[in-house]
Short mmCIF file of C-alpha atoms and ligand atoms in Angstrom, two decimals:
data_model
loop_
_atom_site.label_atom_id
_atom_site.label_comp_id
_atom_site.label_asym_id
_atom_site.label_seq_id
_atom_site.Cartn_x
_atom_site.Cartn_y
_atom_site.Cartn_z
CA MET S 1 44.20 9.13 -17.53
CA LEU S 2 40.43 9.17 -16.86
CA CYS S 3 39.76 8.07 -13.45
CA LEU S 4 36.20 7.25 -12.26
CA GLY S 5 35.79 8.16 -8.19
CA ILE S 6 33.00 6.57 -6.09
CA GLU S 7 32.17 8.23 -2.69
CA THR S 8 29.82 6.66 -0.13
CA SER S 9 31.43 6.88 3.02
CA CYS S 10 28.61 8.94 4.72
CA ASP S 11 25.45 10.40 3.53
CA GLU S 12 26.34 11.70 0.09
CA THR S 13 26.30 9.56 -2.67
CA ALA S 14 28.76 10.74 -5.44
CA VAL S 15 30.42 9.62 -8.47
CA ALA S 16 32.92 11.82 -10.40
CA LEU S 17 35.11 11.88 -13.65
CA PHE S 18 38.49 13.34 -13.51
CA GLU S 19 40.98 13.51 -16.43
CA ASN S 20 44.47 15.11 -16.57
CA GLY S 21 44.31 17.13 -13.08
CA ARG S 22 40.67 18.40 -13.74
CA PRO S 23 36.96 17.31 -12.89
CA VAL S 24 35.14 16.31 -15.89
CA LEU S 25 31.54 15.92 -14.42
CA GLU S 26 30.40 14.73 -10.92
CA LYS S 27 26.80 13.66 -9.81
CA LEU S 28 26.11 13.86 -6.31
CA ALA S 29 22.98 13.19 -4.32
CA SER S 30 22.84 14.16 -0.73
CA GLN S 31 20.75 12.30 2.04
CA ALA S 32 21.10 15.51 4.17
CA ASP S 33 16.91 15.71 4.08
CA LEU S 34 16.60 12.10 4.83
CA HIS S 35 18.73 12.25 8.10
CA ALA S 36 17.68 15.86 9.36
CA VAL S 37 14.45 14.81 10.84
CA PHE S 38 16.72 12.38 13.06
CA GLY S 39 19.23 15.03 14.02
CA GLY S 40 22.13 12.82 12.68
CA VAL S 41 22.87 10.30 10.11
CA VAL S 42 21.09 6.93 10.47
CA PRO S 43 23.67 4.21 9.22
CA GLU S 44 21.11 1.66 8.16
CA LEU S 45 18.98 4.27 6.15
CA ALA S 46 22.28 5.69 4.52
CA SER S 47 23.36 2.36 3.16
CA ARG S 48 19.95 1.64 1.61
CA GLU S 49 20.08 5.18 -0.17
CA HIS S 50 23.52 4.50 -1.51
CA LEU S 51 22.34 1.25 -3.14
CA ARG S 52 19.20 2.86 -4.32
CA ARG S 53 21.05 5.92 -5.94
CA LEU S 54 24.49 4.76 -6.93
CA GLY S 55 23.38 3.13 -10.29
CA PRO S 56 21.19 5.86 -11.65
CA LEU S 57 23.99 8.41 -10.63
CA LEU S 58 26.35 6.40 -12.78
CA GLN S 59 24.56 6.15 -15.70
CA ALA S 60 23.81 10.03 -15.51
CA LEU S 61 27.44 10.70 -15.13
CA PHE S 62 28.26 8.76 -18.41
CA ALA S 63 25.29 9.87 -20.23
CA GLN S 64 25.90 13.63 -19.63
CA SER S 65 29.60 13.60 -19.78
CA GLY S 66 29.66 11.82 -23.28
CA ARG S 67 32.29 9.20 -21.83
CA SER S 68 31.54 5.53 -21.55
CA LEU S 69 32.81 2.99 -19.07
CA ALA S 70 35.13 1.69 -21.59
CA ASP S 71 36.94 5.06 -21.57
CA VAL S 72 37.71 5.07 -17.89
CA ASP S 73 41.37 3.93 -17.28
CA ALA S 74 41.12 3.40 -13.43
CA ILE S 75 38.28 2.88 -10.66
CA ALA S 76 38.72 4.80 -7.43
CA VAL S 77 36.55 4.30 -4.67
CA ALA S 78 36.37 5.58 -0.86
CA ARG S 79 37.45 2.89 1.36
CA GLY S 80 37.18 4.37 4.74
CA PRO S 81 37.17 5.50 7.37
CA GLY S 82 33.23 5.69 7.27
CA LEU S 83 30.22 3.99 7.94
CA LEU S 84 30.87 0.46 7.07
CA GLY S 85 27.57 -0.34 5.54
CA SER S 86 27.78 2.63 3.36
CA LEU S 87 31.23 1.97 2.36
CA LEU S 88 30.41 -1.56 1.39
CA VAL S 89 27.85 -0.55 -1.38
CA GLY S 90 30.51 1.93 -3.06
CA LEU S 91 33.26 -0.89 -2.83
CA ALA S 92 30.95 -3.68 -3.97
CA ALA S 93 30.01 -1.23 -7.17
CA ALA S 94 33.72 -0.37 -8.06
CA LYS S 95 34.81 -3.94 -7.55
CA GLY S 96 32.00 -5.12 -10.09
CA LEU S 97 33.08 -2.31 -12.39
CA SER S 98 36.61 -3.30 -12.12
CA LEU S 99 35.94 -6.97 -12.89
CA ALA S 100 33.98 -6.16 -15.83
CA THR S 101 36.43 -3.69 -17.39
CA GLY S 102 39.68 -5.38 -16.27
CA LYS S 103 40.66 -1.56 -15.27
CA PRO S 104 42.73 -1.10 -11.68
CA LEU S 105 40.96 -0.80 -8.65
CA ILE S 106 41.95 1.65 -6.19
CA GLY S 107 40.79 2.19 -2.91
CA VAL S 108 41.16 5.60 -1.52
CA ASP S 109 41.91 6.84 2.31
CA HIS S 110 38.81 9.21 2.39
CA LEU S 111 40.91 11.59 4.71
CA HIS S 112 43.90 11.63 2.22
CA ALA S 113 41.31 12.46 -0.29
CA HIS S 114 40.27 15.26 1.61
CA LEU S 115 43.51 16.73 1.84
CA LEU S 116 44.34 16.39 -2.03
CA ALA S 117 40.98 18.44 -2.74
CA ALA S 118 43.19 21.29 -1.82
CA THR S 119 45.62 20.69 -4.65
CA ILE S 120 43.24 20.05 -7.45
CA GLY S 121 44.01 22.38 -10.20
CA ARG S 122 47.17 23.76 -8.55
CA GLU S 123 50.61 23.39 -8.04
CA VAL S 124 50.85 22.80 -4.51
CA ALA S 125 54.61 22.85 -3.21
CA PHE S 126 55.53 20.23 -0.37
CA PRO S 127 56.29 19.68 2.40
CA ALA S 128 52.84 21.33 3.12
CA LEU S 129 51.36 21.23 6.64
CA GLY S 130 47.48 20.46 6.59
CA LEU S 131 44.75 21.11 8.90
CA LEU S 132 41.67 18.50 8.18
CA VAL S 133 38.50 19.52 9.76
CA SER S 134 35.56 17.27 8.92
CA GLY S 135 32.34 16.06 10.86
CA GLY S 136 34.43 13.01 12.01
CA HIS S 137 38.06 14.20 12.23
CA THR S 138 40.26 17.02 13.33
CA GLN S 139 43.99 16.44 12.40
CA ILE S 140 47.08 18.42 11.76
CA VAL S 141 48.95 16.44 9.00
CA ARG S 142 52.52 16.91 7.50
CA LEU S 143 52.50 16.05 3.79
CA ASP S 144 56.27 15.41 2.55
CA SER S 145 54.43 14.74 -1.03
CA ALA S 146 50.89 14.36 -2.18
CA LEU S 147 51.43 10.50 -1.42
CA SER S 148 53.24 10.70 1.64
CA LEU S 149 51.56 11.93 4.85
CA GLU S 150 52.35 11.79 8.76
CA VAL S 151 49.39 12.63 11.35
CA LEU S 152 50.92 15.20 13.83
CA GLY S 153 47.83 15.90 15.98
CA ARG S 154 44.37 14.58 16.20
CA THR S 155 41.07 14.91 17.99
CA LEU S 156 41.01 13.11 21.39
CA ASP S 157 37.07 12.94 21.19
CA ASP S 158 34.70 15.05 19.18
CA ALA S 159 35.69 16.60 15.87
CA ALA S 160 35.30 20.33 15.07
CA GLY S 161 32.45 19.66 12.92
CA GLU S 162 30.69 17.66 15.78
CA ALA S 163 30.93 20.44 17.87
CA PHE S 164 29.52 22.74 15.38
CA ASP S 165 26.76 20.08 14.74
CA LYS S 166 26.16 19.44 18.38
CA ALA S 167 26.06 22.95 19.22
CA ALA S 168 23.38 23.70 16.48
CA LYS S 169 21.43 20.72 17.81
CA SER S 170 21.56 22.54 21.55
CA PHE S 171 19.79 25.61 19.97
CA ASN S 172 17.37 23.24 17.91
CA LEU S 173 18.93 24.02 14.56
CA PRO S 174 18.64 21.49 11.94
CA TYR S 175 21.43 19.00 11.28
CA PRO S 176 24.01 19.39 9.86
CA GLY S 177 24.14 22.63 11.78
CA GLY S 178 27.67 23.91 10.98
CA VAL S 179 26.43 26.02 8.10
CA TYR S 180 23.69 27.55 10.41
CA ILE S 181 26.22 28.43 13.04
CA ASP S 182 28.55 29.95 10.05
CA VAL S 183 25.73 31.78 8.64
CA LEU S 184 23.94 33.11 11.60
CA GLY S 185 27.02 34.41 12.99
CA ARG S 186 28.28 36.16 10.17
CA GLY S 187 28.95 40.19 10.60
CA ILE S 188 28.35 39.87 14.34
CA ALA S 189 31.38 40.62 16.84
CA PRO S 190 31.84 37.57 18.83
CA ASP S 191 32.22 37.66 22.56
CA LYS S 192 35.65 36.28 23.11
CA THR S 193 34.94 34.99 26.85
CA LEU S 194 31.32 33.54 26.09
CA PHE S 195 32.63 29.84 25.09
CA PRO S 196 36.14 28.32 26.45
CA ARG S 197 38.85 27.42 23.64
CA PRO S 198 39.24 23.84 24.87
CA PHE S 199 42.15 21.75 25.64
CA LEU S 200 44.65 24.57 24.94
CA ASP S 201 46.43 24.09 28.59
CA ASN S 202 48.81 21.46 27.36
CA ASP S 203 51.90 21.09 25.09
CA HIS S 204 50.82 18.91 22.56
CA LEU S 205 49.08 19.11 19.14
CA ASP S 206 45.93 17.09 19.72
CA PHE S 207 42.34 18.47 20.13
CA SER S 208 39.14 17.77 22.54
CA PHE S 209 36.20 19.73 21.64
CA SER S 210 33.88 17.64 23.87
CA GLY S 211 34.19 20.30 26.86
CA LEU S 212 32.98 23.12 24.30
CA LYS S 213 30.09 20.87 23.42
CA THR S 214 29.03 20.95 26.97
CA ALA S 215 29.78 24.43 27.38
CA VAL S 216 27.26 25.26 24.47
CA ALA S 217 24.55 22.74 25.67
CA SER S 218 24.57 24.40 29.20
CA TYR S 219 24.37 27.84 27.81
CA ALA S 220 21.54 26.91 25.37
CA ALA S 221 19.73 25.02 28.31
CA ALA S 222 20.07 28.50 30.47
CA HIS S 223 18.64 30.58 27.35
CA PRO S 224 15.59 28.55 26.27
CA GLU S 225 14.55 31.76 24.48
CA LEU S 226 17.10 31.41 22.03
CA ARG S 227 16.01 27.83 20.88
CA ALA S 228 14.12 27.39 17.61
CA THR S 229 10.86 26.03 18.76
CA SER S 230 10.74 23.39 15.81
CA LEU S 231 12.66 22.06 13.01
CA ALA S 232 10.19 23.62 10.61
CA GLU S 233 10.70 27.01 11.87
CA ALA S 234 14.33 26.67 11.59
CA GLY S 235 14.55 24.93 8.23
CA GLY S 236 14.72 26.39 4.72
CA ALA S 237 16.64 28.96 3.39
CA ILE S 238 18.81 30.57 6.28
CA ASN S 239 17.79 33.99 6.65
CA PRO S 240 19.92 35.39 9.66
CA GLU S 241 17.84 38.53 10.31
CA ALA S 242 15.05 36.12 11.60
CA TRP S 243 17.12 35.11 14.52
CA PRO S 244 17.36 36.92 17.70
CA MET S 245 20.44 38.95 18.05
CA ALA S 246 21.44 37.06 21.42
CA LEU S 247 21.47 33.77 19.21
CA ARG S 248 23.54 35.40 16.38
CA ARG S 249 26.14 36.65 18.85
CA ALA S 250 26.55 33.08 20.71
CA CYS S 251 27.04 31.36 17.09
CA SER S 252 29.62 34.05 16.24
CA SER S 253 31.30 33.23 19.84
CA LEU S 254 31.23 29.71 19.04
CA ASN S 255 32.85 30.22 15.78
CA PHE S 256 35.57 32.27 17.33
CA ALA S 257 36.32 29.58 20.17
CA ILE S 258 36.62 26.87 17.32
CA ALA S 259 38.49 28.93 14.94
CA ASP S 260 40.86 29.99 17.56
CA THR S 261 41.55 26.76 18.89
CA LEU S 262 42.45 25.55 15.45
CA ARG S 263 44.68 28.39 15.06
CA ILE S 264 46.62 27.97 18.03
CA LYS S 265 47.36 24.30 17.31
CA PHE S 266 48.03 24.62 13.86
CA GLU S 267 50.64 27.63 14.60
CA ARG S 268 52.23 25.53 17.37
CA ALA S 269 52.73 22.51 14.68
CA LEU S 270 54.12 25.33 12.34
CA ASP S 271 56.72 26.41 14.66
CA ARG S 272 57.64 22.79 15.76
CA GLN S 273 58.71 22.07 12.24
CA PRO S 274 62.39 21.59 11.42
CA ALA S 275 61.85 24.07 8.91
CA PRO S 276 59.12 26.17 7.41
CA PRO S 277 56.62 24.34 5.21
CA ALA S 278 56.44 25.38 1.59
CA SER S 279 52.72 25.87 1.90
CA LEU S 280 49.58 25.36 3.94
CA ILE S 281 46.59 23.44 3.21
CA ALA S 282 43.08 22.95 4.75
CA ALA S 283 40.06 20.62 3.73
CA GLY S 284 37.15 18.97 5.06
CA GLY S 285 33.68 20.18 5.34
CA VAL S 286 34.31 22.52 8.06
CA ALA S 287 37.03 24.19 5.86
CA ALA S 288 34.14 25.79 4.15
CA ASN S 289 33.52 27.72 7.44
CA GLY S 290 33.82 31.62 6.90
CA PRO S 291 35.81 32.68 10.11
CA ILE S 292 38.24 29.54 9.64
CA ARG S 293 39.04 30.29 6.12
CA ALA S 294 39.62 34.14 7.42
CA MET S 295 41.66 32.97 10.16
CA LEU S 296 43.82 30.61 8.05
CA ALA S 297 44.29 33.29 5.52
CA ASP S 298 45.44 35.63 8.06
CA LEU S 299 47.76 33.19 9.46
CA ALA S 300 49.12 32.27 5.95
CA ALA S 301 49.58 36.08 5.42
CA ARG S 302 51.65 36.59 8.72
CA ARG S 303 53.82 33.69 8.11
CA GLY S 304 54.23 34.37 4.62
CA LEU S 305 53.28 31.15 3.30
CA PRO S 306 51.06 30.15 0.33
CA LEU S 307 47.51 29.03 1.51
CA TYR S 308 45.58 26.15 -0.56
CA LEU S 309 41.72 25.76 0.39
CA PRO S 310 39.55 23.88 -1.54
CA GLU S 311 36.54 25.52 -3.08
CA PRO S 312 33.52 25.37 -0.71
CA ALA S 313 31.94 22.50 -2.71
CA LEU S 314 35.06 20.26 -2.61
CA CYS S 315 35.37 20.72 1.14
CA ALA S 316 32.63 18.75 2.06
CA ASP S 317 32.22 15.02 0.83
CA ASN S 318 32.39 14.57 -2.88
CA ALA S 319 33.63 12.00 -5.55
CA VAL S 320 35.92 14.66 -7.40
CA MET S 321 38.50 14.38 -4.39
CA ILE S 322 38.17 10.60 -4.47
CA ALA S 323 38.99 10.39 -8.45
CA ALA S 324 41.64 13.15 -8.01
CA ALA S 325 43.18 10.99 -5.12
CA GLY S 326 42.65 7.92 -7.07
CA SER S 327 44.42 9.49 -10.21
CA ARG S 328 47.46 10.31 -8.44
CA LEU S 329 47.71 6.74 -7.00
CA ALA S 330 46.91 5.03 -10.38
CA GLU S 331 49.89 7.07 -12.10
CA ALA S 332 52.27 6.37 -9.37
CA GLY S 333 51.24 2.37 -10.27
CA TYR S 334 49.26 2.04 -6.89
CA ALA S 335 46.40 -0.52 -6.96
CA HIS S 336 44.20 -3.05 -5.09
CA ASP S 337 43.17 -6.29 -5.86
CA LEU S 338 39.45 -7.71 -5.37
CA THR S 339 40.14 -8.63 -1.69
CA LEU S 340 40.05 -4.91 -0.71
CA THR S 341 38.20 -4.17 2.53
CA ALA S 342 36.38 -1.16 3.94
CA VAL S 343 37.76 0.62 7.01
CA PRO S 344 35.18 1.60 9.52
CA ARG S 345 35.48 4.84 11.89
CA GLY S 346 38.26 4.77 14.36
CA ARG S 347 40.42 2.66 12.23
CA LYS S 348 43.90 3.68 10.87
CA VAL S 349 43.60 2.91 6.87
CA PRO S 350 46.19 0.54 6.09
CA TRP S 351 48.70 1.54 2.99
CA ASP S 352 48.41 -1.48 1.36
CA TYR S 353 48.40 -0.98 -2.12
CA SER S 354 50.58 -3.24 -4.51
CA GLY S 355 52.65 -1.71 -6.99
CA GLY S 356 53.89 1.91 -7.01
CA PRO S 357 57.40 2.78 -6.18
CA ALA S 358 57.86 2.13 -2.53
CA VAL S 359 55.37 1.30 0.32
CA ARG S 360 54.58 4.58 2.14
CA ALA S 361 56.03 4.41 5.70
CA ALA S 362 53.37 6.39 7.40
CA SER S 363 49.70 6.68 6.40
CA VAL S 364 46.81 8.65 7.46
CA ASP S 365 46.10 7.75 11.05
CA SER S 366 42.29 8.03 11.60
CA ALA S 367 42.22 6.43 15.03
CA SER S 368 40.17 8.40 17.49
CA PRO S 369 38.42 6.86 20.37
CA ALA S 370 35.10 9.08 19.43
CA GLN S 371 34.84 7.74 15.71
O1 KG4 Z 401 34.10 16.54 5.28
P1 KG4 Z 401 32.42 16.34 5.58
O2 KG4 Z 401 31.74 16.74 4.39
O3 KG4 Z 401 32.11 14.90 6.10
C1 KG4 Z 401 32.91 14.29 6.98
O4 KG4 Z 401 33.83 13.54 6.49
O5 KG4 Z 401 32.48 14.31 8.12
O6 KG4 Z 401 32.34 17.33 6.78
C2 KG4 Z 401 30.67 17.53 7.48
C3 KG4 Z 401 31.11 18.48 8.49
C4 KG4 Z 401 29.65 18.52 9.38
O7 KG4 Z 401 30.06 18.68 10.57
C5 KG4 Z 401 29.10 19.99 8.83
O8 KG4 Z 401 28.43 20.86 9.79
C6 KG4 Z 401 30.55 20.78 8.81
O9 KG4 Z 401 31.03 19.78 8.20
N1 KG4 Z 401 30.04 21.93 7.94
C7 KG4 Z 401 30.50 23.27 8.64
C8 KG4 Z 401 30.39 24.05 7.39
N2 KG4 Z 401 29.86 23.70 6.07
C9 KG4 Z 401 29.96 22.17 6.52
N3 KG4 Z 401 31.02 23.62 9.68
C10 KG4 Z 401 31.11 24.82 9.82
N4 KG4 Z 401 30.95 25.76 8.99
C11 KG4 Z 401 30.08 25.47 7.87
N5 KG4 Z 401 30.17 26.27 6.84
ZN1 ZN Z 402 34.64 13.71 4.71
#
């Protein structure tokens, strides 16, 4: 099975071919530089960029892989949750290709695809307990199989990635700032009391990172000497040595606060499983974070469970994960017709495939008031 994947849900335009459990080739164009100057993604600009870049990326994908559209067995596309205008560009392209070739169209839940990225090229045992941490979502998910998910906890406001990005913005670091916080904090002992570990004083598995965002903003306002004076000063290759130690300690402390908050809720979810899961997985852009990966490795070792993390390039938005999820769905007989719709941020992606063995009872629930 050769599956084409198309990803246009936010600010990465990406296409990939995936065959028999392995990526063949991906072509990806990031819009990060375009949006950095605005300090966040501008939806209108993102849609226009997807429209401009998608066709040439597809041409390059086929030219460089030596495959042609006629070789493709299924066409998978991210259908949401994401920026509506951006999703529509990918969906329109996928529908056109499906119509032209007669090959099945498969709308993929972007969050489901993030989680399955951890299984690419591996024999992951199920049930698995998953931690999904991205710019728009923070969820604890139980996967009874690769195609059966139940959300156990979610963020009630900001996602972990948003907390990283807003904190970075408070220090005048470029967007998206998560990687700056990660790299600047590396090798520096955190002050574990500098920032709160938010929303732990309760009994459930949900998250809330908005209080942490405010705490970091207040700290940055009280220490203006730590702020980069201009984006130009902050931009370019990240050289940690060039930054004040107090800022690097703040970054390390923030990393600790977020990683430890995730750890506490993830372990709580683990303890509440009727029986220990067969594996742990984590995915999403924030799963590229050094201290979070180290925290998860430690947790897995303590619990004696295998841990599966995507390689960093597959943590962020990409089309390999869409093609990989599309392959699994296509192989199970699931498909969509040409009425397939996009799902905006904050909406639950319905499990509305036709075909397949059975309609899945629970689907990934992306509902969150902040999206
Ligand atoms: O999954 P993703 O690429 O896009 C969404 O679906 O949201 O995640 C993007 C998020 C951004 O908030 C970005 O700052 C964060 O992932 N991120 C990181 C790191 N790399 C990316 N956060 C912390 N540490 C990193 N190394
Ligand atoms: Zn994503």
